[in-house]
Short mmCIF file of C-alpha atoms in Angstrom, two decimals:
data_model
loop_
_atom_site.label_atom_id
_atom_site.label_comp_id
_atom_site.label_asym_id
_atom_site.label_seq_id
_atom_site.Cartn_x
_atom_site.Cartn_y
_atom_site.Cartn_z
CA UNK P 108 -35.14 62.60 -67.60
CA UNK P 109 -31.51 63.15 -67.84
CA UNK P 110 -29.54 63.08 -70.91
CA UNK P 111 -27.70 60.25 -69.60
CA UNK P 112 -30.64 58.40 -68.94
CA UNK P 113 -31.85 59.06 -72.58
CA UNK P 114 -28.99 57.80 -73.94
CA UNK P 115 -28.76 54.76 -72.13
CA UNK P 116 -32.54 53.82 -72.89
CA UNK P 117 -31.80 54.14 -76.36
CA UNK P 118 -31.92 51.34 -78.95
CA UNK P 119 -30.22 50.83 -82.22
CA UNK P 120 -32.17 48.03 -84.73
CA UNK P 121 -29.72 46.10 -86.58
CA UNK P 122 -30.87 43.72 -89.65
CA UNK P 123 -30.17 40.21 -91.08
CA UNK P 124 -27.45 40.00 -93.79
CA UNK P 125 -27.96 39.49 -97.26
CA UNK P 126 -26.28 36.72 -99.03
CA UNK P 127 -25.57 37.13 -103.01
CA UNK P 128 -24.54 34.34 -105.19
CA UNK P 129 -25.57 31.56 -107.87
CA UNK P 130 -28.05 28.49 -106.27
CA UNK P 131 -26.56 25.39 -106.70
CA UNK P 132 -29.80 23.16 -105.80
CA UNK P 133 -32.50 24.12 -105.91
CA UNK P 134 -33.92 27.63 -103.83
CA UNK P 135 -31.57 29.15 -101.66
CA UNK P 136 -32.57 30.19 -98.11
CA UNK P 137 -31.24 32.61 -95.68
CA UNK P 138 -32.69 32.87 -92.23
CA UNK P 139 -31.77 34.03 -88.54
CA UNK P 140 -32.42 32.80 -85.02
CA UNK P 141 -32.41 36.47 -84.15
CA UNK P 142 -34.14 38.38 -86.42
CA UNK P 143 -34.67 41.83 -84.73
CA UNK P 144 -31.51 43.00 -81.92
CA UNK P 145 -32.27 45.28 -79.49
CA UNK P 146 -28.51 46.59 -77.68
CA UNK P 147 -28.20 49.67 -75.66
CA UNK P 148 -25.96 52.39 -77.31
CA UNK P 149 -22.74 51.92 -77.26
CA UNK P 150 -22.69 48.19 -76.38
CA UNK P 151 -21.57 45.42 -78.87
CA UNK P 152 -24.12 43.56 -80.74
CA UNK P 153 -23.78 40.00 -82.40
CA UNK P 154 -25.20 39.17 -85.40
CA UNK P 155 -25.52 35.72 -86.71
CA UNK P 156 -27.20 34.14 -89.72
CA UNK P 157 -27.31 30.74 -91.86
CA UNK P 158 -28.00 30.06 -95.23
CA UNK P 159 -28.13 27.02 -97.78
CA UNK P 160 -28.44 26.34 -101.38
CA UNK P 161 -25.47 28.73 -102.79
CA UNK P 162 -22.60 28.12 -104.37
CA UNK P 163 -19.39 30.21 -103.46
CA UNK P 164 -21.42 33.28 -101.72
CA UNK P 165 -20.70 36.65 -101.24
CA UNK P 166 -21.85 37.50 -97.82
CA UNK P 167 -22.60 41.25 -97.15
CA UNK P 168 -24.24 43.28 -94.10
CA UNK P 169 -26.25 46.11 -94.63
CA UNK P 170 -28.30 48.73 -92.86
CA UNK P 171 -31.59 50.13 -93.51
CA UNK P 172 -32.53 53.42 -92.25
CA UNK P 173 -35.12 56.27 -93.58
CA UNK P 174 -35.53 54.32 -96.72
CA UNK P 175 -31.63 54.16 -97.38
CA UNK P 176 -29.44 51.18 -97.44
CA UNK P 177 -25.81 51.09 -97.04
CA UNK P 178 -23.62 48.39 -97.01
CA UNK P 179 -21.45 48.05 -94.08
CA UNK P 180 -19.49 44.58 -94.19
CA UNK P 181 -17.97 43.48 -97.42
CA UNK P 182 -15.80 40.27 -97.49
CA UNK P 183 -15.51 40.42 -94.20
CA UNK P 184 -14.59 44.18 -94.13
CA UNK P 185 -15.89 47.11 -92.58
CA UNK P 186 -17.16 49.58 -95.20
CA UNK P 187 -15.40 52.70 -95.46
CA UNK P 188 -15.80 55.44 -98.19
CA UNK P 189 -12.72 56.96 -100.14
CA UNK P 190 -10.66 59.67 -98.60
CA UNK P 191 -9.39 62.35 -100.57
CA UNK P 192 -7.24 60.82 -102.69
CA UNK P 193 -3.44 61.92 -102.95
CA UNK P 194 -1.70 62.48 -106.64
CA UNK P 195 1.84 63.29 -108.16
CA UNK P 196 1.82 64.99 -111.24
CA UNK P 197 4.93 66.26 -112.48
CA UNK P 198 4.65 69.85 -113.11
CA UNK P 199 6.23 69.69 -116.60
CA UNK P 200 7.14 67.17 -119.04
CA UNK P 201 9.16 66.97 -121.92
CA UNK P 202 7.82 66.27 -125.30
CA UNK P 203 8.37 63.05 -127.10
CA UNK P 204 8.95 61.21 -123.35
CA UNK P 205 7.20 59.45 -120.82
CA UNK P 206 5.50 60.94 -118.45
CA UNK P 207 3.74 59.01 -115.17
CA UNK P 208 0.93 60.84 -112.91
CA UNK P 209 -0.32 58.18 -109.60
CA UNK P 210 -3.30 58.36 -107.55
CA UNK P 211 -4.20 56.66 -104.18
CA UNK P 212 -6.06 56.71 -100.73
CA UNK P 213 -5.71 54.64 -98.01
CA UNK P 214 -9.62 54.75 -96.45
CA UNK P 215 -11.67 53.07 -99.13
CA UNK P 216 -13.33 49.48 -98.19
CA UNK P 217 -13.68 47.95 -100.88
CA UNK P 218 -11.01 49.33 -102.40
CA UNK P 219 -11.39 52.20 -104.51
CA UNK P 220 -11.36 52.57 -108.30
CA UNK P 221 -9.86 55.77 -109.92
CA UNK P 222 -10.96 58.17 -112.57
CA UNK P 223 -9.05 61.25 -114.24
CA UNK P 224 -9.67 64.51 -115.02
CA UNK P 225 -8.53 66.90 -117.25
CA UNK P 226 -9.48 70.85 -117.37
CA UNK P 227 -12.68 69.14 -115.77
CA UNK P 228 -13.37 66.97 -118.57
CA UNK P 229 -13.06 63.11 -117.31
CA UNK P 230 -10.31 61.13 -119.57
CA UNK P 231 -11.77 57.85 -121.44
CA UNK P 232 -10.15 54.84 -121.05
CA UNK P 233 -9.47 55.09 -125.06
CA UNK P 234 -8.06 58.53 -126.26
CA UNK P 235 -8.36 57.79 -129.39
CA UNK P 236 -11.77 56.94 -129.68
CA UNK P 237 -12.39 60.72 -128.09
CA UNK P 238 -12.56 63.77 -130.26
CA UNK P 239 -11.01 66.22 -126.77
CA UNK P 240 -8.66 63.36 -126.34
CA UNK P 241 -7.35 61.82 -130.09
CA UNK P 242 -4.45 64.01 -129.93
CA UNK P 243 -2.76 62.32 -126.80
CA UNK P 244 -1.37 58.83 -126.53
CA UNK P 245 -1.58 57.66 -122.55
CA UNK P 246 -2.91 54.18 -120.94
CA UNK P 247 -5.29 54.72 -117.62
CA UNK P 248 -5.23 51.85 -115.29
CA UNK P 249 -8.59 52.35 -112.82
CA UNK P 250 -7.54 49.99 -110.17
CA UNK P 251 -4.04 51.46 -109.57
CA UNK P 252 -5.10 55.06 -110.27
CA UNK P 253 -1.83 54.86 -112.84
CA UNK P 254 -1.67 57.69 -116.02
CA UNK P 255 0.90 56.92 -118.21
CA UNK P 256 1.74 59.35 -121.15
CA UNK P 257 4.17 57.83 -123.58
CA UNK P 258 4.88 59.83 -125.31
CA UNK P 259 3.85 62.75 -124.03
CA UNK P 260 2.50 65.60 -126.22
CA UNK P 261 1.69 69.33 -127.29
CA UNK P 262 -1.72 68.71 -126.33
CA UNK P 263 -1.25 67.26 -122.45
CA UNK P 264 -0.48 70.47 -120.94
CA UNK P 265 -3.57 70.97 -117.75
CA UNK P 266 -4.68 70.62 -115.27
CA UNK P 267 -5.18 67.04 -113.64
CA UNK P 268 -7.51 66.04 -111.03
CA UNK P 269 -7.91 62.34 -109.59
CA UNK P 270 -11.76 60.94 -108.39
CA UNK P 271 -11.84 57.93 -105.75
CA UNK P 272 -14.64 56.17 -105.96
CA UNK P 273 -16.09 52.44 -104.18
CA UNK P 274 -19.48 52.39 -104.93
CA UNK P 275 -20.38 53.50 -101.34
CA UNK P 276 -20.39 57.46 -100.21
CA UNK P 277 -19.52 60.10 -102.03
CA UNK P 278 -16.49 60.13 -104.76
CA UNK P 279 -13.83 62.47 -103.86
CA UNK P 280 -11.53 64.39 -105.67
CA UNK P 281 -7.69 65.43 -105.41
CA UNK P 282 -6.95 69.16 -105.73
CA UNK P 283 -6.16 70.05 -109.56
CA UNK P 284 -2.43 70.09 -110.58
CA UNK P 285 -1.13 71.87 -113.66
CA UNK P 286 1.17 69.57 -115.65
CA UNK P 287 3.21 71.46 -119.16
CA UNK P 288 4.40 69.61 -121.86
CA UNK P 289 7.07 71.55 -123.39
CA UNK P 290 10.03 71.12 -126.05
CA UNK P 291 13.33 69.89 -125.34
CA UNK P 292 15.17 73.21 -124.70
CA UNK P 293 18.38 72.80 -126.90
CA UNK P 294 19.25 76.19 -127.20
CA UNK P 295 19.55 75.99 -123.23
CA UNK P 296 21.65 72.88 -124.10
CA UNK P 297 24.04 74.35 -126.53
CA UNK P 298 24.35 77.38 -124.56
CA UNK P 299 25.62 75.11 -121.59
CA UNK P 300 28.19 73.71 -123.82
CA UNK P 301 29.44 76.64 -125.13
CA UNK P 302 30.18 78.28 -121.17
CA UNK P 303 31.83 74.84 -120.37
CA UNK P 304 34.23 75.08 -122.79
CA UNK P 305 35.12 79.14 -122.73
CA UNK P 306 35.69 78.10 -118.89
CA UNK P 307 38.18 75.29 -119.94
CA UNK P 308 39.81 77.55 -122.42
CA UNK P 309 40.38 80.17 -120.04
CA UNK P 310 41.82 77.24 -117.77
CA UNK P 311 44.49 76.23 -120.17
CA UNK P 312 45.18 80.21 -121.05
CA UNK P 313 45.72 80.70 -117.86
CA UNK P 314 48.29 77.45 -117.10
CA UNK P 315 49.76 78.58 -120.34
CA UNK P 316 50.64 81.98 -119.40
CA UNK P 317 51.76 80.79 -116.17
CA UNK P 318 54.33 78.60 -117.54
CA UNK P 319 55.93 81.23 -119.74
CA UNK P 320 56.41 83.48 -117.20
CA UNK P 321 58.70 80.76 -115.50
CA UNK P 322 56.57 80.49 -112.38
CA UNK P 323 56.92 76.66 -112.64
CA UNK P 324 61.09 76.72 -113.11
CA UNK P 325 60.79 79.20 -109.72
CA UNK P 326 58.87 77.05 -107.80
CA UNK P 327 61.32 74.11 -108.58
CA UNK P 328 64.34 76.20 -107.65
CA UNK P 329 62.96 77.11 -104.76
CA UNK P 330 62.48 73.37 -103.22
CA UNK P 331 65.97 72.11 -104.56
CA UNK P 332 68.18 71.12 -101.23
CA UNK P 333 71.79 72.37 -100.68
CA UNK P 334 74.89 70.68 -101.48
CA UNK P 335 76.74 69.43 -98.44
CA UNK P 336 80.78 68.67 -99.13
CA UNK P 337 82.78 66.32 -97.15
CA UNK P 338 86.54 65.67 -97.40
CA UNK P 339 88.39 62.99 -96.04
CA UNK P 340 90.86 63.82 -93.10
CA UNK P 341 94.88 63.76 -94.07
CA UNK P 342 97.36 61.72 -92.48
CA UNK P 343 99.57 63.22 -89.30
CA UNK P 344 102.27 62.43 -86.81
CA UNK P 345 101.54 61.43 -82.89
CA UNK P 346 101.32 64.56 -81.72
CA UNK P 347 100.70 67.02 -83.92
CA UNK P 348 97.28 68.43 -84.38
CA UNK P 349 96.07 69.42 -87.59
CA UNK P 350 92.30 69.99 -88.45
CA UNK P 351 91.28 66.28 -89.34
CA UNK P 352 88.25 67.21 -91.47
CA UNK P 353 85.85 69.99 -93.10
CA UNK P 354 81.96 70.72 -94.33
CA UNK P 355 81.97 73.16 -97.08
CA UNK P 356 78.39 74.15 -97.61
#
């Protein structure tokens, strides 16, 4: 028999859903008209299923096979473990300001909750109630993947990793990113100044030295217009010429 033929002739077993929640009279009961589906490979299957006796359910499929379950609808939701997760870590921050690292992926059904890492060590929710960790002051937010530091300190400098994780496949990790805390660099500051204003008074040397040297009266001279002198004709006889005006420039 062909491999097509194989393939066609074989069957997948899908199983009932499982309902969670809180009975509100009595026993609850879940039950099928269909309790075993036979479909041909790629086909699609319908599943269907009633229950009665809960209040405000949470309705999930899952699927048994070799011993393992896995849940594959969830609030009406295909399952889908986390992706590798994306960060931003800033690759230095200054001491004594806020610093802000983010984590995310896009794959996770349910969503994903997120857990950092530093040097390898996972970061507790409460520094300060962590021997590796009392020396830093941040706030980690799980559901946004969110690190603030603030303020951030001598003792931040690492490397940072980010975990996804949703309860179904494997957690996955973001590659590790080096963050340093360092010192406000004021002697870069001062130095900064100090070339900014050796530049300014070379400027003003410079305009200085230009005006005594009487390149400003030149330039003046040099765009002043010529004087153009008219005089007024004189009175003559008929018939005699004279010259009846002149320009003097």
């Amino acid at each position: 028999m062909g491999t097509k033929a194989r393939a066609e002739r074989k069957q997948l077993l899908l199983f009932t859903s499982v309902i969670l929640g809180s009975l509100a009279l009595g026993r609850g009961e879940v039950f099928t008209s269909e309790p075993h589906v036979r479909v041909a490979e790629n086909k699609p299957a319908k599943l269907s299923c009633s229950y009665s006796g809960f209040s405000s359910p949470r309705v999930e499929w899952k699927f048994t096979k070799g011993g393992i379950t896995r849940l594959v609808c969830y609030n009406n939701k295909i399952t889908v473990p986390p992706s590798k997760p994306t960060v931003n870590v800033p690759s230095s921050a200054t001491i004594g300001n806020r610093a802000v690292l983010t984590c995310s992926e896009k794959d996770g059904s349910p969503p994903s909750e997120y857990y950092w890492f530093k040097d390898g060590i996972m970061m507790p929710s409460e520094p300060k109630g962590n021997r590796a960790f009392s020396n830093s002051s941040y706030s980690l937010n799980h559901k946004t993947g969110e690190l603030v530091f603030d303020p951030v300190s001598a003792y931040d400098t690492g490397e940072y990793t980010c975990q996804a994780q949703n309860g179904y496949g494997t957690p996955t990790r973001s590659e590790a990113v080096r963050m340093e805390a360092a010192e406000l660099n004021v002697g870069g500051i001062v130095a900064a100044v100090l070339v900014t204003l050796i530049l300014l008074g070379f400027l003003i040397l410079g305009i200085w030295f230009a005006y005594r040297r009487g390149y400003f009266d030149r330039a003046k001279k040099g765009t002043s217009s010529k004087k153009v002198i008219y005089s007024q004709p004189a009175a003559r006889s008929e018939g005699e010429f004279r010259q009846t005006s002149s320009f003097l420039v």
